[in-house]
Amino acid sequence: MDVFMIATLKINGLTSRTKVEMLEDFLLRQEIDIIFLQEAAHSTINTLRSYKIYTNVRTAGWATAMVTSNEITVTNVTRLLSGRGIAAEYRGIRLVNVSAPSRTAKQQERESSVQHLPTRTDDDNAQPSES
């Protein structure tokens, strides 16, 4: 059985190329195979050295993302319509990334995100996001 490094990070924008480069350095230094990102600014996270990026962009330009090393090929990529979640499969393992709002005022949106998690029978688009 292979061992993978999987991480999750709420990046709260990642709005500059300098911050993207810091993320790249972190991923490479820590040898992260898969990372789930929440609150990514889609316009700045176009490419990462040695990684494929799968995003789900909300209308405001924020995204949830799944980033995999180039050696990992995921299938059955699915995206929540709200932009708050993305999922995929790798060797029979379902990988799910959801960014649910935490404030009381957003309770209905949070519950909706969790209730509509992507399932194995959803979209079958495994292509990285277009830049």
PDB file of C-alpha atoms in Angstrom:
ATOM      1  CA  MET A   1       0.000   0.000   0.000  1.00  0.00           C
ATOM      2  CA  ASP A   2       1.267   3.462  -0.903  1.00  0.00           C
ATOM      3  CA  VAL A   3       1.586   6.158   1.741  1.00  0.00           C
ATOM      4  CA  PHE A   4       0.485   9.674   0.805  1.00  0.00           C
ATOM      5  CA  MET A   5       0.842  13.056   2.436  1.00  0.00           C
ATOM      6  CA  ILE A   6      -2.556  14.748   2.437  1.00  0.00           C
ATOM      7  CA  ALA A   7      -3.167  18.241   3.810  1.00  0.00           C
ATOM      8  CA  THR A   8      -5.917  20.816   4.039  1.00  0.00           C
ATOM      9  CA  LEU A   9      -5.478  24.566   4.197  1.00  0.00           C
ATOM     10  CA  LYS A  10      -7.827  27.542   4.453  1.00  0.00           C
ATOM     11  CA  ILE A  11      -5.800  30.070   2.499  1.00  0.00           C
ATOM     12  CA  ASN A  12      -8.128  33.050   2.826  1.00  0.00           C
ATOM     13  CA  GLY A  13      -7.468  34.429  -0.622  1.00  0.00           C
ATOM     14  CA  LEU A  14      -3.943  33.622  -1.714  1.00  0.00           C
ATOM     15  CA  THR A  15      -4.151  36.837  -3.688  1.00  0.00           C
ATOM     16  CA  SER A  16      -0.545  37.449  -4.711  1.00  0.00           C
ATOM     17  CA  ARG A  17       2.009  35.539  -6.758  1.00  0.00           C
ATOM     18  CA  THR A  18       4.394  35.710  -3.756  1.00  0.00           C
ATOM     19  CA  LYS A  19       1.880  33.789  -1.617  1.00  0.00           C
ATOM     20  CA  VAL A  20       1.382  31.238  -4.405  1.00  0.00           C
ATOM     21  CA  GLU A  21       5.153  30.728  -4.538  1.00  0.00           C
ATOM     22  CA  MET A  22       5.190  30.230  -0.752  1.00  0.00           C
ATOM     23  CA  LEU A  23       2.485  27.564  -1.159  1.00  0.00           C
ATOM     24  CA  GLU A  24       4.523  25.878  -3.921  1.00  0.00           C
ATOM     25  CA  ASP A  25       7.609  25.827  -1.718  1.00  0.00           C
ATOM     26  CA  PHE A  26       5.592  24.388   1.182  1.00  0.00           C
ATOM     27  CA  LEU A  27       4.095  21.628  -0.985  1.00  0.00           C
ATOM     28  CA  LEU A  28       7.460  20.626  -2.423  1.00  0.00           C
ATOM     29  CA  ARG A  29       9.376  20.873   0.861  1.00  0.00           C
ATOM     30  CA  GLN A  30       6.790  18.842   2.784  1.00  0.00           C
ATOM     31  CA  GLU A  31       6.308  16.417  -0.128  1.00  0.00           C
ATOM     32  CA  ILE A  32       2.518  16.889  -0.062  1.00  0.00           C
ATOM     33  CA  ASP A  33       0.756  14.568  -2.521  1.00  0.00           C
ATOM     34  CA  ILE A  34      -2.754  15.996  -2.187  1.00  0.00           C
ATOM     35  CA  ILE A  35      -3.907  19.255  -0.627  1.00  0.00           C
ATOM     36  CA  PHE A  36      -7.420  20.590  -0.230  1.00  0.00           C
ATOM     37  CA  LEU A  37      -7.691  24.386  -0.348  1.00  0.00           C
ATOM     38  CA  GLN A  38     -10.568  26.509   0.893  1.00  0.00           C
ATOM     39  CA  GLU A  39     -11.166  30.188   0.115  1.00  0.00           C
ATOM     40  CA  ALA A  40      -8.728  30.306  -2.780  1.00  0.00           C
ATOM     41  CA  ALA A  41      -8.787  33.314  -5.094  1.00  0.00           C
ATOM     42  CA  HIS A  42      -9.215  31.585  -8.443  1.00  0.00           C
ATOM     43  CA  SER A  43      -7.420  34.297 -10.396  1.00  0.00           C
ATOM     44  CA  THR A  44      -4.083  33.696  -8.636  1.00  0.00           C
ATOM     45  CA  ILE A  45      -3.970  29.918  -8.326  1.00  0.00           C
ATOM     46  CA  ASN A  46      -3.493  29.030 -11.981  1.00  0.00           C
ATOM     47  CA  THR A  47      -0.396  26.850 -11.849  1.00  0.00           C
ATOM     48  CA  LEU A  48       1.784  25.170  -9.252  1.00  0.00           C
ATOM     49  CA  ARG A  49       5.063  23.477 -10.115  1.00  0.00           C
ATOM     50  CA  SER A  50       4.673  19.663 -10.217  1.00  0.00           C
ATOM     51  CA  TYR A  51       0.948  19.783  -9.373  1.00  0.00           C
ATOM     52  CA  LYS A  52      -2.457  19.588 -11.079  1.00  0.00           C
ATOM     53  CA  ILE A  53      -5.153  21.951  -9.859  1.00  0.00           C
ATOM     54  CA  TYR A  54      -8.879  21.136  -9.801  1.00  0.00           C
ATOM     55  CA  THR A  55     -11.071  24.076  -8.765  1.00  0.00           C
ATOM     56  CA  ASN A  56     -14.701  24.834  -8.114  1.00  0.00           C
ATOM     57  CA  VAL A  57     -15.236  28.583  -8.417  1.00  0.00           C
ATOM     58  CA  ARG A  58     -18.123  30.433  -6.767  1.00  0.00           C
ATOM     59  CA  THR A  59     -19.621  33.432  -8.522  1.00  0.00           C
ATOM     60  CA  ALA A  60     -17.596  35.853  -6.364  1.00  0.00           C
ATOM     61  CA  GLY A  61     -14.344  34.365  -7.709  1.00  0.00           C
ATOM     62  CA  TRP A  62     -13.517  32.354  -4.585  1.00  0.00           C
ATOM     63  CA  ALA A  63     -12.905  28.652  -4.947  1.00  0.00           C
ATOM     64  CA  THR A  64     -12.443  25.357  -3.250  1.00  0.00           C
ATOM     65  CA  ALA A  65      -9.623  23.408  -4.819  1.00  0.00           C
ATOM     66  CA  MET A  66      -8.004  20.013  -4.847  1.00  0.00           C
ATOM     67  CA  VAL A  67      -4.344  19.991  -5.791  1.00  0.00           C
ATOM     68  CA  THR A  68      -2.595  16.724  -6.631  1.00  0.00           C
ATOM     69  CA  SER A  69       0.982  15.913  -7.482  1.00  0.00           C
ATOM     70  CA  ASN A  70       1.489  15.190 -11.177  1.00  0.00           C
ATOM     71  CA  GLU A  71       1.946  11.487 -10.358  1.00  0.00           C
ATOM     72  CA  ILE A  72      -1.614  11.185  -9.026  1.00  0.00           C
ATOM     73  CA  THR A  73      -4.502  10.891 -11.465  1.00  0.00           C
ATOM     74  CA  VAL A  74      -7.936  11.359  -9.937  1.00  0.00           C
ATOM     75  CA  THR A  75     -11.223  10.389 -11.555  1.00  0.00           C
ATOM     76  CA  ASN A  76     -14.882  11.263 -11.125  1.00  0.00           C
ATOM     77  CA  VAL A  77     -14.246  14.878 -10.188  1.00  0.00           C
ATOM     78  CA  THR A  78     -17.494  16.422  -8.950  1.00  0.00           C
ATOM     79  CA  ARG A  79     -18.288  19.971  -7.940  1.00  0.00           C
ATOM     80  CA  LEU A  80     -21.050  21.421  -5.752  1.00  0.00           C
ATOM     81  CA  LEU A  81     -23.083  24.014  -7.648  1.00  0.00           C
ATOM     82  CA  SER A  82     -22.483  26.501  -4.825  1.00  0.00           C
ATOM     83  CA  GLY A  83     -18.715  26.346  -5.453  1.00  0.00           C
ATOM     84  CA  ARG A  84     -18.182  25.284  -1.846  1.00  0.00           C
ATOM     85  CA  GLY A  85     -17.112  21.706  -2.522  1.00  0.00           C
ATOM     86  CA  ILE A  86     -15.137  19.463  -4.800  1.00  0.00           C
ATOM     87  CA  ALA A  87     -14.575  15.715  -4.712  1.00  0.00           C
ATOM     88  CA  ALA A  88     -12.738  13.048  -6.691  1.00  0.00           C
ATOM     89  CA  GLU A  89     -11.691   9.426  -6.520  1.00  0.00           C
ATOM     90  CA  TYR A  90      -8.239   7.941  -6.388  1.00  0.00           C
ATOM     91  CA  ARG A  91      -7.853   4.160  -6.448  1.00  0.00           C
ATOM     92  CA  GLY A  92     -11.305   3.616  -4.948  1.00  0.00           C
ATOM     93  CA  ILE A  93     -10.874   6.255  -2.230  1.00  0.00           C
ATOM     94  CA  ARG A  94     -13.295   9.198  -2.283  1.00  0.00           C
ATOM     95  CA  LEU A  95     -11.537  12.509  -1.573  1.00  0.00           C
ATOM     96  CA  VAL A  96     -13.898  15.320  -0.501  1.00  0.00           C
ATOM     97  CA  ASN A  97     -13.165  18.991   0.184  1.00  0.00           C
ATOM     98  CA  VAL A  98     -15.967  21.211   1.521  1.00  0.00           C
ATOM     99  CA  SER A  99     -15.727  24.800   2.685  1.00  0.00           C
ATOM    100  CA  ALA A 100     -18.759  25.330   4.891  1.00  0.00           C
ATOM    101  CA  PRO A 101     -19.450  28.807   6.286  1.00  0.00           C
ATOM    102  CA  SER A 102     -19.025  28.993  10.053  1.00  0.00           C
ATOM    103  CA  ARG A 103     -21.226  31.928  11.103  1.00  0.00           C
ATOM    104  CA  THR A 104     -24.694  31.364  12.542  1.00  0.00           C
ATOM    105  CA  ALA A 105     -26.158  33.567   9.806  1.00  0.00           C
ATOM    106  CA  LYS A 106     -24.840  31.112   7.218  1.00  0.00           C
ATOM    107  CA  GLN A 107     -26.333  28.008   8.897  1.00  0.00           C
ATOM    108  CA  GLN A 108     -28.708  27.238   6.007  1.00  0.00           C
ATOM    109  CA  GLU A 109     -25.893  27.521   3.438  1.00  0.00           C
ATOM    110  CA  ARG A 110     -23.646  25.306   5.590  1.00  0.00           C
ATOM    111  CA  GLU A 111     -26.338  22.647   5.953  1.00  0.00           C
ATOM    112  CA  SER A 112     -27.012  22.767   2.217  1.00  0.00           C
ATOM    113  CA  SER A 113     -23.299  22.267   1.460  1.00  0.00           C
ATOM    114  CA  VAL A 114     -23.146  19.182   3.649  1.00  0.00           C
ATOM    115  CA  GLN A 115     -26.431  17.737   2.332  1.00  0.00           C
ATOM    116  CA  HIS A 116     -25.303  18.097  -1.277  1.00  0.00           C
ATOM    117  CA  LEU A 117     -21.871  16.527  -1.024  1.00  0.00           C
ATOM    118  CA  PRO A 118     -20.789  15.045  -4.338  1.00  0.00           C
ATOM    119  CA  THR A 119     -21.481  11.348  -4.684  1.00  0.00           C
ATOM    120  CA  ARG A 120     -19.838   8.685  -6.800  1.00  0.00           C
ATOM    121  CA  THR A 121     -22.565   8.932  -9.421  1.00  0.00           C
ATOM    122  CA  ASP A 122     -22.145  12.676 -10.115  1.00  0.00           C
ATOM    123  CA  ASP A 123     -20.111  14.340 -12.892  1.00  0.00           C
ATOM    124  CA  ASP A 124     -17.319  12.288 -14.486  1.00  0.00           C
ATOM    125  CA  ASN A 125     -14.979  15.145 -15.416  1.00  0.00           C
ATOM    126  CA  ALA A 126     -11.437  14.485 -14.205  1.00  0.00           C
ATOM    127  CA  GLN A 127      -9.735  17.314 -16.060  1.00  0.00           C
ATOM    128  CA  PRO A 128      -7.756  19.927 -14.110  1.00  0.00           C
ATOM    129  CA  SER A 129      -9.274  23.395 -14.162  1.00  0.00           C
ATOM    130  CA  GLU A 130      -8.600  25.536 -17.181  1.00  0.00           C
ATOM    131  CA  SER A 131      -6.416  28.555 -16.480  1.00  0.00           C
TER     132      SER A 131
END
